PDB file of C-alpha atoms in Angstrom:
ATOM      1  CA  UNK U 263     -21.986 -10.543  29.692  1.00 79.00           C
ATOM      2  CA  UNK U 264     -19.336 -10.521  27.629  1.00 84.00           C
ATOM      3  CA  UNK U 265     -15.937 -12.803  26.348  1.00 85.00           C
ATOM      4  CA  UNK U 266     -14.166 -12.199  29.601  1.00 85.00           C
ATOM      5  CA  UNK U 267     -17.060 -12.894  31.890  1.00 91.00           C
ATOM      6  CA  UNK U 268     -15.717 -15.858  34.051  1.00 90.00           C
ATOM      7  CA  UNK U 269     -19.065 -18.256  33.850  1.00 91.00           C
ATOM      8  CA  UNK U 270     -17.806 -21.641  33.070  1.00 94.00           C
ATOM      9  CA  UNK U 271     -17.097 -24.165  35.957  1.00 94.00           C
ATOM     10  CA  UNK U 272     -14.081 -26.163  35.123  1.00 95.00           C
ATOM     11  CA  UNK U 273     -15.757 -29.141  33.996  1.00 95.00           C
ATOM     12  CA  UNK U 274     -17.685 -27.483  30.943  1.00 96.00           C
ATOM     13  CA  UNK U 275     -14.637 -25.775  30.544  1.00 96.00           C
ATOM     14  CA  UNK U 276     -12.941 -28.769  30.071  1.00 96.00           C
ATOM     15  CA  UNK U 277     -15.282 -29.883  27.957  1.00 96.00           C
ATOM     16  CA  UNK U 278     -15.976 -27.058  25.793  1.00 95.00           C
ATOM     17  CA  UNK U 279     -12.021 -26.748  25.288  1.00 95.00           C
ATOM     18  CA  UNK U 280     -12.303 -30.857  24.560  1.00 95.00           C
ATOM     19  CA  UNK U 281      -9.436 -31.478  27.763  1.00 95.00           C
ATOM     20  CA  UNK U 282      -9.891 -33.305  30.878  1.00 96.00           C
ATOM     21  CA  UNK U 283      -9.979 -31.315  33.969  1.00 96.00           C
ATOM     22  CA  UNK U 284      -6.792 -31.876  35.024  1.00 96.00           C
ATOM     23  CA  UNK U 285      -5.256 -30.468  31.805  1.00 95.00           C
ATOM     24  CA  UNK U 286      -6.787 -27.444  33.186  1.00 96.00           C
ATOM     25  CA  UNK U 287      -6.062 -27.316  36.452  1.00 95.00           C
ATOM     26  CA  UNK U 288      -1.996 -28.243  35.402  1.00 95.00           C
ATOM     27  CA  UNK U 289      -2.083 -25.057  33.105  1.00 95.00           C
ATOM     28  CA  UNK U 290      -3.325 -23.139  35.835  1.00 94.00           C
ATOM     29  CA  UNK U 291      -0.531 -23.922  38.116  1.00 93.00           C
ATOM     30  CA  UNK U 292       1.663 -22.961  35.194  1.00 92.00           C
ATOM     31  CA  UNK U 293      -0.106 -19.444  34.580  1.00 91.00           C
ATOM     32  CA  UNK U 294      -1.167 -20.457  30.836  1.00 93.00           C
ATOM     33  CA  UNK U 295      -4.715 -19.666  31.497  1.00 93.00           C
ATOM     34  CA  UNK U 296      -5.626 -17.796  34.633  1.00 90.00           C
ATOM     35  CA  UNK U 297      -9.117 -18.055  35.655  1.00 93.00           C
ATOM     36  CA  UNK U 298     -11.055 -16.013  38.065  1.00 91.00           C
ATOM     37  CA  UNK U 299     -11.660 -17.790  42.007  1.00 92.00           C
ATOM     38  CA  UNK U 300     -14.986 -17.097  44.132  1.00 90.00           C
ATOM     39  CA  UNK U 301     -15.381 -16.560  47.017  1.00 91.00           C
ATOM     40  CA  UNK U 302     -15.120 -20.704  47.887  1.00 92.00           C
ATOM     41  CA  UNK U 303     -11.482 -20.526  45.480  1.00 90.00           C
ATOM     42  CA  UNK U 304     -13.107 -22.721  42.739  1.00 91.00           C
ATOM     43  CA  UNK U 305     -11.768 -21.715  39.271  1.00 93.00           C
ATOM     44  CA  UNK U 306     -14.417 -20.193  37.190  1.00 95.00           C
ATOM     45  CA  UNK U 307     -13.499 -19.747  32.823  1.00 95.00           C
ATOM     46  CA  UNK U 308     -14.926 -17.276  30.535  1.00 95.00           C
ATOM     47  CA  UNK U 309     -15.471 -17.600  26.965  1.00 95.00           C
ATOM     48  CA  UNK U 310     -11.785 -16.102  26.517  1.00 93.00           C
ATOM     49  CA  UNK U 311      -9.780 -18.718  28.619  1.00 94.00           C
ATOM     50  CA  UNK U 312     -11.984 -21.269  26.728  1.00 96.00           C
ATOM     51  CA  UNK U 313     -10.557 -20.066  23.190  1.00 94.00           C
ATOM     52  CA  UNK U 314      -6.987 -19.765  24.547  1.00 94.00           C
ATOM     53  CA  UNK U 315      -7.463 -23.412  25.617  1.00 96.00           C
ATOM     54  CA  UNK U 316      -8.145 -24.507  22.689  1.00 96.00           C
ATOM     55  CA  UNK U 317      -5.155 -22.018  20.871  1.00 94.00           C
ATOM     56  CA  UNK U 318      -3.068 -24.005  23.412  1.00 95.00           C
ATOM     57  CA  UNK U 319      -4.026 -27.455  22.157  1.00 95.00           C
ATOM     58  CA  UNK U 320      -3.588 -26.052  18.386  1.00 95.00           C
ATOM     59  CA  UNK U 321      -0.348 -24.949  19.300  1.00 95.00           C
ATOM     60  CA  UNK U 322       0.920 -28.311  21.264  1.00 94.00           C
ATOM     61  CA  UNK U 323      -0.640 -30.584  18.816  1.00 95.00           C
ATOM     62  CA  UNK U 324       1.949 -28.749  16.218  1.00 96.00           C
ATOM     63  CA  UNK U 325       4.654 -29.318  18.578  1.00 96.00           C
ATOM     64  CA  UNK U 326       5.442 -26.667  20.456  1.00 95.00           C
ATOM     65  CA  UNK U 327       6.275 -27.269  24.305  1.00 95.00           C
ATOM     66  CA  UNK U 328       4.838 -25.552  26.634  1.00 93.00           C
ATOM     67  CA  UNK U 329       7.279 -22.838  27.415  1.00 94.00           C
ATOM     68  CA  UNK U 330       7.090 -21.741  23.702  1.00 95.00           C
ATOM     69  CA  UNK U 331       3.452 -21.764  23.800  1.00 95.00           C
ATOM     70  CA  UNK U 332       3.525 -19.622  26.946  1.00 93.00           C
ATOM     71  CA  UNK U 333       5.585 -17.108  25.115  1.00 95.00           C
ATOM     72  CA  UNK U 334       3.405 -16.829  22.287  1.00 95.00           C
ATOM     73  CA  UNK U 335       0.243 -16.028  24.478  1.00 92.00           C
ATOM     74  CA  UNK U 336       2.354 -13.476  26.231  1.00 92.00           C
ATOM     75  CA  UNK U 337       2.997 -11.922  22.854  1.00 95.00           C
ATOM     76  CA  UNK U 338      -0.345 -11.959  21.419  1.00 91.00           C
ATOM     77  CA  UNK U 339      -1.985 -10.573  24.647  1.00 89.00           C
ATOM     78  CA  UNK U 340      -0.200  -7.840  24.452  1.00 95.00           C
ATOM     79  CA  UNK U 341      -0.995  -7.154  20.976  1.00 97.00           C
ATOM     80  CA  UNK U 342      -4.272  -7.416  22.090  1.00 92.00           C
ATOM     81  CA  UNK U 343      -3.743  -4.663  25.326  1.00 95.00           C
ATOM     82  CA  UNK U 344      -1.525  -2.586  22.759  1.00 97.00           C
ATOM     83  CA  UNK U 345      -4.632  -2.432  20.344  1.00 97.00           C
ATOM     84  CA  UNK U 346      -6.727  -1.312  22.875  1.00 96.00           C
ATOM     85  CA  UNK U 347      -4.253   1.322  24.206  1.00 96.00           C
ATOM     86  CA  UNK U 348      -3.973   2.246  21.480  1.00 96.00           C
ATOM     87  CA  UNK U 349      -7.834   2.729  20.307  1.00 95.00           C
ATOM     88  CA  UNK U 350      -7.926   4.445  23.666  1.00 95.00           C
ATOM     89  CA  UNK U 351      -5.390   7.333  22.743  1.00 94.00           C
ATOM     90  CA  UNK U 352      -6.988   7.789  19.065  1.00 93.00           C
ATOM     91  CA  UNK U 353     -10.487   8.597  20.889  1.00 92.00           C
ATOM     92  CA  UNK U 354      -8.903  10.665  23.088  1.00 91.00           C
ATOM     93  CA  UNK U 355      -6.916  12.513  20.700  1.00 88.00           C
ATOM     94  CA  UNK U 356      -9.768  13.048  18.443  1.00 85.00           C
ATOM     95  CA  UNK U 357     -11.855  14.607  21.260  1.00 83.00           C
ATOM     96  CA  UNK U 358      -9.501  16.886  21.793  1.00 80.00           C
ATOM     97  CA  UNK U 359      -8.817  17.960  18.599  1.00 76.00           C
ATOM     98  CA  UNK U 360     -13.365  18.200  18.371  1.00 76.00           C
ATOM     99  CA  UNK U 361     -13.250  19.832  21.915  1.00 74.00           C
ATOM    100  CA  UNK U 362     -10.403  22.815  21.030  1.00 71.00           C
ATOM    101  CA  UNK U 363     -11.960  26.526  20.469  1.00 60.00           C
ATOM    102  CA  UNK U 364     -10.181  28.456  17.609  1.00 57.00           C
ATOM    103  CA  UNK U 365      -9.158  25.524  15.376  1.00 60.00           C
ATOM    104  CA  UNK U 366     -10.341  26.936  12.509  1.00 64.00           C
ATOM    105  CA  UNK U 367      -9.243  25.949   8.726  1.00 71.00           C
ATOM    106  CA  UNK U 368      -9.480  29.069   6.246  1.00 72.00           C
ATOM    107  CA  UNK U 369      -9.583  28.675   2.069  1.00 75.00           C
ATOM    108  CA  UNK U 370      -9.036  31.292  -0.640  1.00 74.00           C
ATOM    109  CA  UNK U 371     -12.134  32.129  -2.270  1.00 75.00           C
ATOM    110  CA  UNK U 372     -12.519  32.977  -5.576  1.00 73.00           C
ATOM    111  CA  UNK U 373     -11.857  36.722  -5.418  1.00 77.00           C
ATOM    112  CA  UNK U 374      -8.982  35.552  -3.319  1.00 75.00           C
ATOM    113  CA  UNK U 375     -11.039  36.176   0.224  1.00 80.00           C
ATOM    114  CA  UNK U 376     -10.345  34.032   3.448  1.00 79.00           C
ATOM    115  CA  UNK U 377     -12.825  32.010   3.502  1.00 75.00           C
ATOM    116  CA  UNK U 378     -13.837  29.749   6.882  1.00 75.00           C
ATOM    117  CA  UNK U 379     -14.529  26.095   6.448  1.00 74.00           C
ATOM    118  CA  UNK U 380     -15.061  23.341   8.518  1.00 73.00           C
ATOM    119  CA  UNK U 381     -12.336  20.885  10.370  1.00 69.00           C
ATOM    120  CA  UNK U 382     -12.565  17.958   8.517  1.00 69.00           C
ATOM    121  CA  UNK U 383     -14.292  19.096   4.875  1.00 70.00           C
ATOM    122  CA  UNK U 384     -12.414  20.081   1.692  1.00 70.00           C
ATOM    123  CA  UNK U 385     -13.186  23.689  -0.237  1.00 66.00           C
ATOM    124  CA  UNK U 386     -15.015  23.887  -3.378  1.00 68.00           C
ATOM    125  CA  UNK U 387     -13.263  23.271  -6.383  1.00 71.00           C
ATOM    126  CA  UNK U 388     -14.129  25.595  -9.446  1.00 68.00           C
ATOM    127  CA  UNK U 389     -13.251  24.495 -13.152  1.00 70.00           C
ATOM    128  CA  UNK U 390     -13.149  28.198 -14.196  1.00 67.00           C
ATOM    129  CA  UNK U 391     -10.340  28.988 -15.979  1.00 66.00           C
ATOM    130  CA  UNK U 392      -8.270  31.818 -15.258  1.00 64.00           C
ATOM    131  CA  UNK U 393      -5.812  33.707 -17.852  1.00 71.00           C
ATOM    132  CA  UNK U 394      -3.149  35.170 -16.508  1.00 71.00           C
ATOM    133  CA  UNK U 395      -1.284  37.758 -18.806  1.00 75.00           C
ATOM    134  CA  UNK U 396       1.567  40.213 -17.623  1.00 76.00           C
ATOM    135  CA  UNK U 397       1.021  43.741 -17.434  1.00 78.00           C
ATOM    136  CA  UNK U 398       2.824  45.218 -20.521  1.00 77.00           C
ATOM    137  CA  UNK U 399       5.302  47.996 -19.232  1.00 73.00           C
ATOM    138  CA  UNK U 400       5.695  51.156 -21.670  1.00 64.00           C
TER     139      UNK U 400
END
């Protein structure tokens, strides 16, 4: 189970969320929590809807109306669905970049070689010092 698992019957929702049942069913009709039906249409609230309940009573105890506090769920559920997406696309992007033949990275060795290294790592560093003089032209 997890947060979205829809496992609370309305009145422990209502109580968890500290409103009557008819609080609940009233922001149902007005889509600011939707929970899950079965198969008999009785609503059934996950851990999720719970919390928004209570971000809804936060939010109208510090005056907001409704149709404000509506707007801000909308916004931060799709942060939330943006986030994801978003996780979703770096995964996939670094798989691809894992999964592509002939991405090498090359380095200069010391003798001034091509040397092969590994995606990712950094080439050795060397504190030798080098001298560099012109060549003197007769």
């Amino acid at each position: 189970m997890d947060e979205h698992s829809p496992i609370f019957a309305i009145a422990v929702a209502a109580e968890l969320a500290g409103m009557h049942p008819q609080t609940l069913r009233q922001y149902d009709r007005l889509g600011l929590v939707s929970p899950t039906r079965t198969a008999g249409q009785s609503r059934r609230y996950s851990m999720r809807d719970v919390v928004q309940l209570r971000e809804i009573a936060r939010l109208s105890a510090e005056g907001l109306n409704l149709e404000g506090i509506r707007r801000i769920l909308d916004l931060e559920n799709e942060v939330v669905a943006l986030r994801a997406r978003v996780h979703e696309l770096e995964a996939a992007l670094a798989d691809e970049l894992l999964a592509r033949p002939g991405r090498r990275v090359f380095a200069a060795g010391v003798e001034g070689e091509v040397v092969s290294i590994k995606a990712g790592t950094r080439a050795q560093k060397s504190n030798q010092l080098v001298v560099w003089r012109p060549l003197r032209r007769s």
